[in-house]
Amino acid sequence: MRRRQQQRGRLLPAAVGVLCRALPPRARPAPDTLRCAKFDRPQASLDFWRLLYALLKQINGCKWTESDGIDNQIRFVKAALWYHGYDRPELYRLPSDGSAGSRELLLAFSWLLHRMSLLEQLLARNRVKTGDETSVCMCEDDLPNSLKDTTEKAPQPGLEGGVDVRYLQWLNGRLRFQWRSLHAQHQEQCKLLHKIHLFTGGSHMDQILGHLSVTETDLVRQPENYKQLLQLLESETLQLEAFLEWKQLEPVYWQWMETVLDNMAEEGNMCESQDAHVEGSELPKVTSCCPWADSLTGQIDRLSRDLTTLRDQLHKLVTCRKAEWCEKVKTREEELQKEGFSATARKIQESVELKLLDLTYLCAPPKKRMHGSHRLVFRSKHPASKMVFGRPVSRESFSTVSATEVIRELQMREASLVRELKQLQEECRQRLDEVAEGLDGVICISP
């Protein structure tokens, strides 16, 4: 036992040092900062506030500067941690001048490290991008658990602090104008990307890509810029090597954090609410078992099989009904060959397809939604394979996500949102009718 403790003591400085090197260069603390925070030294508090400020800004995709005041940094860190679900009250009682609380900040940093996969997120966000990429997110827009019961209510009419409707209309118009401008700029960017990918086809050494990206095209035009890119790649390589070393020494760090919790318990700084949140503060190795889990799993499996059977039956029924309606539509279309019928039929078809996409989205089994960055690769529509450097490259030789699939997913999501919007509009219309009934002598004219 003592030998293990001695071995762990020798590995601890290496683990802390590797962890610091795995963080981004602009948010890289000194190893002594973590060691001082274990004993709640006040000289480490300001450094930890700045560290958390820089990390949370990068995670949330916000721009940050070192010129921000320490009070603004502390306010942002507390708000961001609360947003992500960190509910330890001792952190939010820390003074706004950053004069104390380094050990509480160490706990918050470790919570981010484990709960949010901090290093993985930072590596993904700060990696050097040499290709043309686009972000795709098909996840549901769910609020965190800490925010579900804290949505703001709209101000009641007649109360102090009410907002003028004309001001809201002006804001809505301004938002629409900015959205259209952004959409136009994005379309222009897509056109330019298409030109670059089309004109540089066959110039890339990678057979799968076949064309150059914007960054690679710029390097061809201005070769002197390769030094800066090389420095960024070397820095990222060192950070990735440090991350691999960290994954080997990570258990040493969590064992060290156990001693931090033990010190806090001995000094009496643990409040009563800590007992309620002990499961959230435990280390990754803690697991739990439920004696009724097997029976519940069996019931879930049976229910899943029943739902699958019902879905198959419904699919067969829909297919039969669809075939019958197609025959009726063809017969009716032959009878009604009048002027304007085609345009009306096209509108009806689009409306039906929208509803079918909505139903497909709602009835589809849960699957892993696309999320993250994807590299844009231009592919010709006609050939099934492309000749690059004298050898054919098949499309099936690598994993891809077609833009058509993404568009279809977005159309299904759009249909669901349109249905929800119409439902909300109908509810608002009913509420307005109820309010109008109680207004004597007032005539309401719909816009």
Short mmCIF file of C-alpha atoms in Angstrom, two decimals:
data_model
loop_
_atom_site.label_atom_id
_atom_site.label_comp_id
_atom_site.label_asym_id
_atom_site.label_seq_id
_atom_site.Cartn_x
_atom_site.Cartn_y
_atom_site.Cartn_z
CA MET A 1 0.00 0.00 0.00
CA ARG A 2 2.76 2.38 0.93
CA ARG A 3 4.65 1.45 -2.23
CA ARG A 4 1.56 2.34 -4.31
CA GLN A 5 1.31 5.69 -2.59
CA GLN A 6 4.97 6.40 -3.28
CA GLN A 7 4.56 5.41 -6.94
CA ARG A 8 1.48 7.62 -7.22
CA GLY A 9 3.37 10.48 -5.64
CA ARG A 10 6.10 10.16 -8.26
CA LEU A 11 3.57 10.09 -11.12
CA LEU A 12 1.47 13.00 -9.86
CA PRO A 13 3.75 15.82 -11.10
CA ALA A 14 3.86 14.19 -14.52
CA ALA A 15 0.07 13.84 -14.63
CA VAL A 16 -0.50 17.48 -13.65
CA GLY A 17 2.13 18.68 -16.11
CA VAL A 18 0.65 16.66 -18.98
CA LEU A 19 -2.82 17.98 -18.18
CA CYS A 20 -1.57 21.56 -18.39
CA ARG A 21 0.18 20.89 -21.70
CA ALA A 22 -2.99 19.32 -23.14
CA LEU A 23 -4.89 22.58 -22.62
CA PRO A 24 -4.86 25.31 -25.32
CA PRO A 25 -1.76 27.54 -25.27
CA ARG A 26 -3.74 30.70 -24.45
CA ALA A 27 -5.42 28.97 -21.48
CA ARG A 28 -2.51 26.92 -20.14
CA PRO A 29 -1.93 27.27 -16.37
CA ALA A 30 1.23 26.51 -14.48
CA PRO A 31 1.27 23.13 -12.66
CA ASP A 32 1.91 24.97 -9.38
CA THR A 33 -1.50 26.64 -9.74
CA LEU A 34 -3.26 23.30 -9.34
CA ARG A 35 -1.04 22.28 -6.43
CA CYS A 36 -1.68 25.57 -4.60
CA ALA A 37 -5.41 25.22 -5.20
CA LYS A 38 -5.44 21.91 -3.35
CA PHE A 39 -4.60 23.79 -0.13
CA ASP A 40 -6.94 26.68 -0.99
CA ARG A 41 -4.13 29.20 -1.39
CA PRO A 42 -5.53 32.67 -2.29
CA GLN A 43 -2.70 33.43 -4.74
CA ALA A 44 -4.06 30.76 -7.10
CA SER A 45 -7.63 32.12 -7.21
CA LEU A 46 -7.15 34.78 -9.87
CA ASP A 47 -5.26 32.39 -12.15
CA PHE A 48 -8.05 29.83 -11.84
CA TRP A 49 -10.77 32.39 -12.58
CA ARG A 50 -8.91 33.42 -15.74
CA LEU A 51 -8.40 29.77 -16.69
CA LEU A 52 -12.09 28.90 -16.35
CA TYR A 53 -13.04 32.10 -18.18
CA ALA A 54 -10.84 31.24 -21.16
CA LEU A 55 -11.97 27.59 -21.29
CA LEU A 56 -15.69 28.33 -21.02
CA LYS A 57 -15.44 31.06 -23.65
CA GLN A 58 -13.88 28.60 -26.07
CA ILE A 59 -16.41 25.86 -25.28
CA ASN A 60 -19.32 28.24 -25.92
CA GLY A 61 -17.72 29.52 -29.12
CA CYS A 62 -17.40 33.12 -27.87
CA LYS A 63 -14.60 35.58 -28.53
CA TRP A 64 -12.61 36.66 -25.52
CA THR A 65 -9.85 39.09 -24.71
CA GLU A 66 -7.55 39.35 -21.75
CA SER A 67 -8.57 42.99 -21.30
CA ASP A 68 -11.91 42.01 -19.76
CA GLY A 69 -12.19 42.99 -16.11
CA ILE A 70 -11.87 40.30 -13.47
CA ASP A 71 -15.39 41.04 -12.18
CA ASN A 72 -16.84 40.48 -15.65
CA GLN A 73 -14.83 37.27 -16.00
CA ILE A 74 -16.08 35.94 -12.66
CA ARG A 75 -19.66 36.84 -13.52
CA PHE A 76 -19.40 35.03 -16.85
CA VAL A 77 -17.82 31.92 -15.27
CA LYS A 78 -20.59 31.63 -12.67
CA ALA A 79 -23.30 32.08 -15.29
CA ALA A 80 -21.71 29.58 -17.69
CA LEU A 81 -21.22 26.93 -14.99
CA TRP A 82 -24.81 27.34 -13.85
CA TYR A 83 -25.97 26.99 -17.46
CA HIS A 84 -24.04 23.74 -17.87
CA GLY A 85 -25.58 22.30 -14.68
CA TYR A 86 -22.94 22.87 -12.00
CA ASP A 87 -25.06 23.35 -8.86
CA ARG A 88 -22.54 23.46 -6.03
CA PRO A 89 -23.60 26.56 -4.02
CA GLU A 90 -20.17 27.24 -2.50
CA LEU A 91 -18.85 28.37 -5.88
CA TYR A 92 -21.55 31.00 -6.33
CA ARG A 93 -20.83 32.44 -2.87
CA LEU A 94 -17.23 33.23 -3.75
CA PRO A 95 -16.30 36.95 -3.73
CA SER A 96 -16.41 38.84 -7.03
CA ASP A 97 -12.88 40.20 -6.59
CA GLY A 98 -11.24 36.76 -6.95
CA SER A 99 -9.48 36.91 -3.60
CA ALA A 100 -10.40 33.41 -2.39
CA GLY A 101 -11.83 30.06 -3.40
CA SER A 102 -9.05 28.40 -5.37
CA ARG A 103 -10.02 24.92 -4.12
CA GLU A 104 -13.66 25.41 -5.13
CA LEU A 105 -12.44 26.46 -8.57
CA LEU A 106 -10.28 23.33 -8.74
CA LEU A 107 -13.39 21.24 -8.09
CA ALA A 108 -15.30 23.11 -10.81
CA PHE A 109 -12.42 22.60 -13.25
CA SER A 110 -12.33 18.86 -12.50
CA TRP A 111 -16.11 18.68 -12.93
CA LEU A 112 -15.77 20.21 -16.40
CA LEU A 113 -12.90 17.87 -17.15
CA HIS A 114 -14.97 14.77 -16.47
CA ARG A 115 -18.61 15.69 -17.03
CA MET A 116 -18.21 17.69 -20.26
CA SER A 117 -15.15 15.93 -21.74
CA LEU A 118 -13.32 19.24 -21.61
CA LEU A 119 -10.11 18.24 -23.36
CA GLU A 120 -11.92 16.46 -26.20
CA GLN A 121 -14.13 19.49 -26.86
CA LEU A 122 -11.19 21.89 -26.85
CA LEU A 123 -9.17 19.71 -29.21
CA ALA A 124 -12.11 19.47 -31.59
CA ARG A 125 -12.77 23.23 -31.55
CA ASN A 126 -9.17 24.39 -31.80
CA ARG A 127 -7.86 21.92 -34.35
CA VAL A 128 -6.19 23.30 -37.46
CA LYS A 129 -8.63 23.14 -40.36
CA THR A 130 -6.96 22.79 -43.73
CA GLY A 131 -10.11 21.68 -45.53
CA ASP A 132 -13.44 23.35 -46.24
CA GLU A 133 -15.87 22.29 -43.55
CA THR A 134 -19.45 22.95 -42.58
CA SER A 135 -21.20 22.31 -39.29
CA VAL A 136 -24.27 20.07 -39.23
CA CYS A 137 -26.48 19.72 -36.15
CA MET A 138 -29.61 17.58 -36.22
CA CYS A 139 -29.95 17.34 -32.44
CA GLU A 140 -33.08 18.33 -30.60
CA ASP A 141 -33.09 21.82 -29.10
CA ASP A 142 -33.48 20.78 -25.48
CA LEU A 143 -32.66 23.06 -22.59
CA PRO A 144 -30.44 21.81 -19.77
CA ASN A 145 -32.21 20.46 -16.71
CA SER A 146 -31.24 23.54 -14.71
CA LEU A 147 -33.06 25.78 -17.19
CA LYS A 148 -36.33 23.92 -17.71
CA ASP A 149 -38.12 25.70 -14.87
CA THR A 150 -36.52 29.12 -15.31
CA THR A 151 -38.00 30.33 -18.58
CA GLU A 152 -39.04 33.94 -18.47
CA LYS A 153 -42.70 34.83 -18.71
CA ALA A 154 -43.93 37.47 -21.09
CA PRO A 155 -44.91 40.76 -19.42
CA GLN A 156 -48.62 41.10 -18.80
CA PRO A 157 -50.35 44.01 -20.54
CA GLY A 158 -50.94 46.99 -18.36
CA LEU A 159 -48.12 46.22 -15.93
CA GLU A 160 -45.05 48.34 -15.43
CA GLY A 161 -42.16 47.36 -17.65
CA GLY A 162 -44.39 46.28 -20.53
CA VAL A 163 -42.89 46.34 -24.02
CA ASP A 164 -44.43 48.35 -26.85
CA VAL A 165 -45.72 46.12 -29.64
CA ARG A 166 -44.35 48.48 -32.29
CA TYR A 167 -40.86 48.07 -30.86
CA LEU A 168 -41.23 44.27 -31.06
CA GLN A 169 -42.38 44.58 -34.67
CA TRP A 170 -39.35 46.72 -35.45
CA LEU A 171 -37.04 44.18 -33.83
CA ASN A 172 -38.72 41.38 -35.78
CA GLY A 173 -38.26 43.25 -39.07
CA ARG A 174 -34.63 43.99 -38.27
CA LEU A 175 -34.01 40.35 -37.41
CA ARG A 176 -35.59 39.23 -40.69
CA PHE A 177 -33.44 41.65 -42.67
CA GLN A 178 -30.23 40.48 -40.98
CA TRP A 179 -31.23 36.85 -41.49
CA ARG A 180 -31.79 37.43 -45.21
CA SER A 181 -28.45 39.24 -45.48
CA LEU A 182 -26.71 36.34 -43.75
CA HIS A 183 -28.45 33.86 -46.02
CA ALA A 184 -27.37 35.81 -49.13
CA GLN A 185 -23.75 35.91 -47.89
CA HIS A 186 -23.82 32.18 -47.22
CA GLN A 187 -25.12 31.52 -50.73
CA GLU A 188 -22.32 33.64 -52.19
CA GLN A 189 -19.78 31.69 -50.13
CA CYS A 190 -21.20 28.40 -51.42
CA LYS A 191 -20.89 29.62 -55.03
CA LEU A 192 -17.25 30.59 -54.50
CA LEU A 193 -16.48 27.25 -52.84
CA HIS A 194 -18.07 25.45 -55.76
CA LYS A 195 -15.89 27.36 -58.22
CA ILE A 196 -12.71 26.55 -56.30
CA HIS A 197 -13.60 22.86 -55.99
CA LEU A 198 -14.55 22.68 -59.66
CA PHE A 199 -11.49 24.48 -61.07
CA THR A 200 -8.99 22.61 -58.86
CA GLY A 201 -10.40 19.15 -59.58
CA GLY A 202 -7.69 16.51 -59.96
CA SER A 203 -5.01 18.69 -58.30
CA HIS A 204 -5.01 17.05 -54.88
CA MET A 205 -2.76 14.13 -53.96
CA ASP A 206 -5.55 12.53 -51.91
CA GLN A 207 -7.61 10.39 -54.26
CA ILE A 208 -10.72 10.69 -52.11
CA LEU A 209 -10.76 14.49 -52.13
CA GLY A 210 -9.55 15.18 -55.65
CA HIS A 211 -9.65 18.98 -55.33
CA LEU A 212 -8.04 21.72 -53.24
CA SER A 213 -9.60 23.61 -50.36
CA VAL A 214 -9.57 27.37 -49.83
CA THR A 215 -6.58 27.13 -47.50
CA GLU A 216 -4.65 24.90 -49.89
CA THR A 217 -5.46 27.16 -52.82
CA ASP A 218 -4.19 30.15 -50.87
CA LEU A 219 -0.96 28.29 -50.11
CA VAL A 220 -0.50 27.62 -53.82
CA ARG A 221 -0.93 31.31 -54.56
CA GLN A 222 1.15 32.52 -51.58
CA PRO A 223 3.67 29.83 -50.59
CA GLU A 224 5.26 32.03 -47.93
CA ASN A 225 2.22 31.49 -45.66
CA TYR A 226 3.14 27.85 -45.10
CA LYS A 227 5.41 28.77 -42.16
CA GLN A 228 2.50 30.00 -40.06
CA LEU A 229 0.46 26.93 -40.93
CA LEU A 230 3.40 24.71 -40.07
CA GLN A 231 3.72 26.34 -36.64
CA LEU A 232 0.04 25.77 -35.94
CA LEU A 233 0.29 22.12 -36.96
CA GLU A 234 3.36 21.58 -34.76
CA SER A 235 1.58 23.15 -31.79
CA GLU A 236 -1.46 20.97 -32.36
CA THR A 237 0.75 17.87 -32.63
CA LEU A 238 2.36 18.62 -29.25
CA GLN A 239 -1.07 19.13 -27.72
CA LEU A 240 -2.31 15.82 -29.11
CA GLU A 241 0.77 14.01 -27.78
CA ALA A 242 0.13 15.52 -24.36
CA PHE A 243 -3.49 14.37 -24.54
CA LEU A 244 -2.42 10.78 -25.26
CA GLU A 245 -0.06 10.87 -22.27
CA TRP A 246 -2.86 12.34 -20.15
CA LYS A 247 -5.18 9.42 -20.94
CA GLN A 248 -2.56 7.08 -19.48
CA LEU A 249 -1.99 9.16 -16.33
CA GLU A 250 -5.61 10.23 -15.82
CA PRO A 251 -6.31 7.74 -12.95
CA VAL A 252 -3.46 9.34 -10.98
CA TYR A 253 -5.16 12.73 -11.23
CA TRP A 254 -8.51 11.41 -9.99
CA GLN A 255 -6.84 9.67 -7.07
CA TRP A 256 -5.23 12.99 -6.23
CA MET A 257 -8.64 14.67 -6.40
CA GLU A 258 -9.89 12.16 -3.82
CA THR A 259 -7.30 13.51 -1.42
CA VAL A 260 -8.57 17.04 -2.16
CA LEU A 261 -12.08 15.99 -1.16
CA ASP A 262 -10.71 14.28 1.94
CA ASN A 263 -8.93 17.47 2.98
CA MET A 264 -12.12 19.46 2.56
CA ALA A 265 -14.04 16.98 4.68
CA GLU A 266 -11.42 17.07 7.42
CA GLU A 267 -11.41 20.86 7.55
CA GLY A 268 -15.20 21.01 7.80
CA ASN A 269 -15.71 23.03 4.64
CA MET A 270 -18.22 20.59 3.19
CA CYS A 271 -21.78 21.93 3.58
CA GLU A 272 -24.89 19.81 4.17
CA SER A 273 -25.98 20.10 0.57
CA GLN A 274 -22.88 18.18 -0.51
CA ASP A 275 -24.51 14.95 0.66
CA ALA A 276 -27.35 15.49 -1.76
CA HIS A 277 -24.94 16.00 -4.66
CA VAL A 278 -22.38 13.32 -3.80
CA GLU A 279 -23.28 11.27 -6.86
CA GLY A 280 -22.44 14.22 -9.11
CA SER A 281 -19.10 14.74 -7.34
CA GLU A 282 -17.97 11.11 -7.45
CA LEU A 283 -15.17 10.03 -9.70
CA PRO A 284 -15.72 8.15 -12.97
CA LYS A 285 -15.05 4.77 -11.39
CA VAL A 286 -18.17 4.82 -9.19
CA THR A 287 -21.00 2.61 -10.49
CA SER A 288 -24.34 1.47 -9.16
CA CYS A 289 -26.52 -1.60 -9.71
CA CYS A 290 -30.29 -2.06 -9.50
CA PRO A 291 -31.83 -5.46 -8.61
CA TRP A 292 -34.90 -4.75 -10.75
CA ALA A 293 -32.93 -3.69 -13.83
CA ASP A 294 -33.19 -7.12 -15.53
CA SER A 295 -36.98 -7.30 -15.31
CA LEU A 296 -37.33 -3.71 -16.50
CA THR A 297 -35.02 -4.43 -19.43
CA GLY A 298 -37.16 -7.41 -20.40
CA GLN A 299 -40.31 -5.31 -20.34
CA ILE A 300 -38.64 -2.66 -22.47
CA ASP A 301 -37.54 -5.31 -24.99
CA ARG A 302 -41.07 -6.72 -25.25
CA LEU A 303 -42.52 -3.25 -25.68
CA SER A 304 -39.93 -2.49 -28.36
CA ARG A 305 -40.85 -5.64 -30.28
CA ASP A 306 -44.56 -4.79 -30.07
CA LEU A 307 -43.92 -1.29 -31.34
CA THR A 308 -41.82 -2.64 -34.19
CA THR A 309 -44.63 -5.00 -35.20
CA LEU A 310 -47.18 -2.19 -35.11
CA ARG A 311 -44.90 0.03 -37.16
CA ASP A 312 -44.50 -2.66 -39.82
CA GLN A 313 -48.26 -3.18 -39.99
CA LEU A 314 -48.84 0.55 -40.27
CA HIS A 315 -46.23 0.77 -43.04
CA LYS A 316 -48.00 -1.98 -45.02
CA LEU A 317 -51.36 -0.26 -44.56
CA VAL A 318 -49.97 3.08 -45.68
CA THR A 319 -48.40 1.46 -48.74
CA CYS A 320 -51.70 -0.12 -49.77
CA ARG A 321 -53.65 3.09 -49.22
CA LYS A 322 -51.04 5.05 -51.12
CA ALA A 323 -51.26 2.71 -54.11
CA GLU A 324 -55.07 3.00 -54.13
CA TRP A 325 -54.92 6.79 -53.98
CA CYS A 326 -52.34 6.91 -56.78
CA GLU A 327 -54.71 4.99 -59.02
CA LYS A 328 -57.59 7.32 -58.16
CA VAL A 329 -55.41 10.41 -58.72
CA LYS A 330 -54.27 9.18 -62.13
CA THR A 331 -57.85 8.50 -63.17
CA ARG A 332 -59.03 11.87 -61.90
CA GLU A 333 -56.12 13.69 -63.53
CA GLU A 334 -57.01 12.25 -66.91
CA GLU A 335 -60.56 13.49 -66.49
CA LEU A 336 -59.60 16.99 -65.36
CA GLN A 337 -57.21 18.41 -67.93
CA LYS A 338 -58.16 22.01 -67.46
CA GLU A 339 -56.22 25.24 -67.27
CA GLY A 340 -54.58 25.81 -63.89
CA PHE A 341 -55.07 22.24 -62.73
CA SER A 342 -51.37 21.41 -62.88
CA ALA A 343 -50.40 24.36 -60.65
CA THR A 344 -53.11 23.47 -58.11
CA ALA A 345 -52.08 19.83 -58.13
CA ARG A 346 -48.45 20.83 -57.60
CA LYS A 347 -49.37 22.88 -54.53
CA ILE A 348 -51.45 20.03 -53.15
CA GLN A 349 -48.60 17.60 -53.78
CA GLU A 350 -46.12 19.84 -51.97
CA SER A 351 -48.49 20.16 -49.02
CA VAL A 352 -48.99 16.39 -48.85
CA GLU A 353 -45.24 15.75 -49.09
CA LEU A 354 -44.67 18.22 -46.26
CA LYS A 355 -47.18 16.40 -44.07
CA LEU A 356 -45.68 13.03 -44.98
CA LEU A 357 -42.21 14.28 -44.05
CA ASP A 358 -43.61 15.49 -40.74
CA LEU A 359 -45.21 12.11 -40.03
CA THR A 360 -42.04 10.29 -41.08
CA TYR A 361 -40.00 12.45 -38.72
CA LEU A 362 -42.39 11.83 -35.82
CA CYS A 363 -42.75 8.07 -36.41
CA ALA A 364 -39.10 7.38 -37.20
CA PRO A 365 -37.26 5.26 -34.60
CA PRO A 366 -34.75 7.16 -32.50
CA LYS A 367 -31.32 7.23 -34.08
CA LYS A 368 -28.07 9.03 -33.62
CA ARG A 369 -28.44 12.50 -35.05
CA MET A 370 -25.73 14.08 -37.15
CA HIS A 371 -23.71 16.60 -35.22
CA GLY A 372 -20.34 18.22 -35.74
CA SER A 373 -18.17 19.40 -38.58
CA HIS A 374 -18.01 17.67 -41.95
CA ARG A 375 -15.55 18.32 -44.75
CA LEU A 376 -17.05 19.47 -48.02
CA VAL A 377 -16.03 17.27 -50.95
CA PHE A 378 -17.29 17.98 -54.46
CA ARG A 379 -18.58 14.95 -56.35
CA SER A 380 -19.86 14.90 -59.90
CA LYS A 381 -23.42 13.69 -60.34
CA HIS A 382 -22.88 11.54 -63.43
CA PRO A 383 -19.86 9.26 -63.00
CA ALA A 384 -19.95 6.58 -60.33
CA SER A 385 -16.21 6.79 -59.87
CA LYS A 386 -13.63 9.42 -60.55
CA MET A 387 -10.21 9.07 -62.09
CA VAL A 388 -7.53 10.70 -59.96
CA PHE A 389 -3.89 10.34 -60.87
CA GLY A 390 -4.72 7.46 -63.23
CA ARG A 391 -6.57 5.28 -60.68
CA PRO A 392 -10.32 5.06 -60.12
CA VAL A 393 -11.79 6.01 -56.76
CA SER A 394 -15.15 4.57 -55.84
CA ARG A 395 -17.64 6.48 -53.74
CA GLU A 396 -18.30 3.47 -51.55
CA SER A 397 -14.65 3.18 -50.50
CA PHE A 398 -15.09 5.68 -47.68
CA SER A 399 -17.79 6.85 -45.30
CA THR A 400 -19.65 9.92 -46.53
CA VAL A 401 -22.72 11.95 -45.71
CA SER A 402 -24.56 13.08 -48.80
CA ALA A 403 -25.87 16.62 -48.94
CA THR A 404 -29.17 15.19 -50.16
CA GLU A 405 -29.52 13.22 -46.92
CA VAL A 406 -28.84 16.32 -44.85
CA ILE A 407 -31.36 18.34 -46.88
CA ARG A 408 -33.99 15.65 -46.39
CA GLU A 409 -33.35 15.59 -42.63
CA LEU A 410 -33.67 19.37 -42.53
CA GLN A 411 -36.91 19.21 -44.51
CA MET A 412 -38.32 16.72 -42.02
CA ARG A 413 -37.29 18.96 -39.16
CA GLU A 414 -38.80 21.96 -40.96
CA ALA A 415 -42.10 20.13 -41.40
CA SER A 416 -42.20 19.36 -37.69
CA LEU A 417 -41.47 22.98 -36.79
CA VAL A 418 -44.13 24.25 -39.23
CA ARG A 419 -46.68 21.95 -37.64
CA GLU A 420 -45.72 23.17 -34.18
CA LEU A 421 -45.90 26.80 -35.34
CA LYS A 422 -49.41 26.33 -36.76
CA GLN A 423 -50.51 24.72 -33.52
CA LEU A 424 -49.16 27.62 -31.48
CA GLN A 425 -50.79 30.13 -33.82
CA GLU A 426 -54.14 28.41 -33.41
CA GLU A 427 -53.75 28.47 -29.61
CA CYS A 428 -52.90 32.19 -29.70
CA ARG A 429 -55.89 32.84 -31.96
CA GLN A 430 -58.21 31.10 -29.50
CA ARG A 431 -56.78 33.09 -26.59
CA LEU A 432 -57.27 36.34 -28.50
CA ASP A 433 -60.87 35.36 -29.22
CA GLU A 434 -61.45 34.74 -25.53
CA VAL A 435 -59.96 38.13 -24.65
CA ALA A 436 -62.00 39.88 -27.36
CA GLU A 437 -65.24 38.43 -26.00
CA GLY A 438 -64.67 40.25 -22.72
CA LEU A 439 -64.15 43.65 -24.34
CA ASP A 440 -67.43 45.47 -24.66
CA GLY A 441 -67.71 48.04 -27.43
CA VAL A 442 -64.37 47.08 -29.02
CA ILE A 443 -64.12 45.80 -32.57
CA CYS A 444 -61.09 43.60 -33.33
CA ILE A 445 -59.97 43.47 -36.95
CA SER A 446 -57.46 40.76 -37.87
CA PRO A 447 -54.37 42.01 -39.75
#
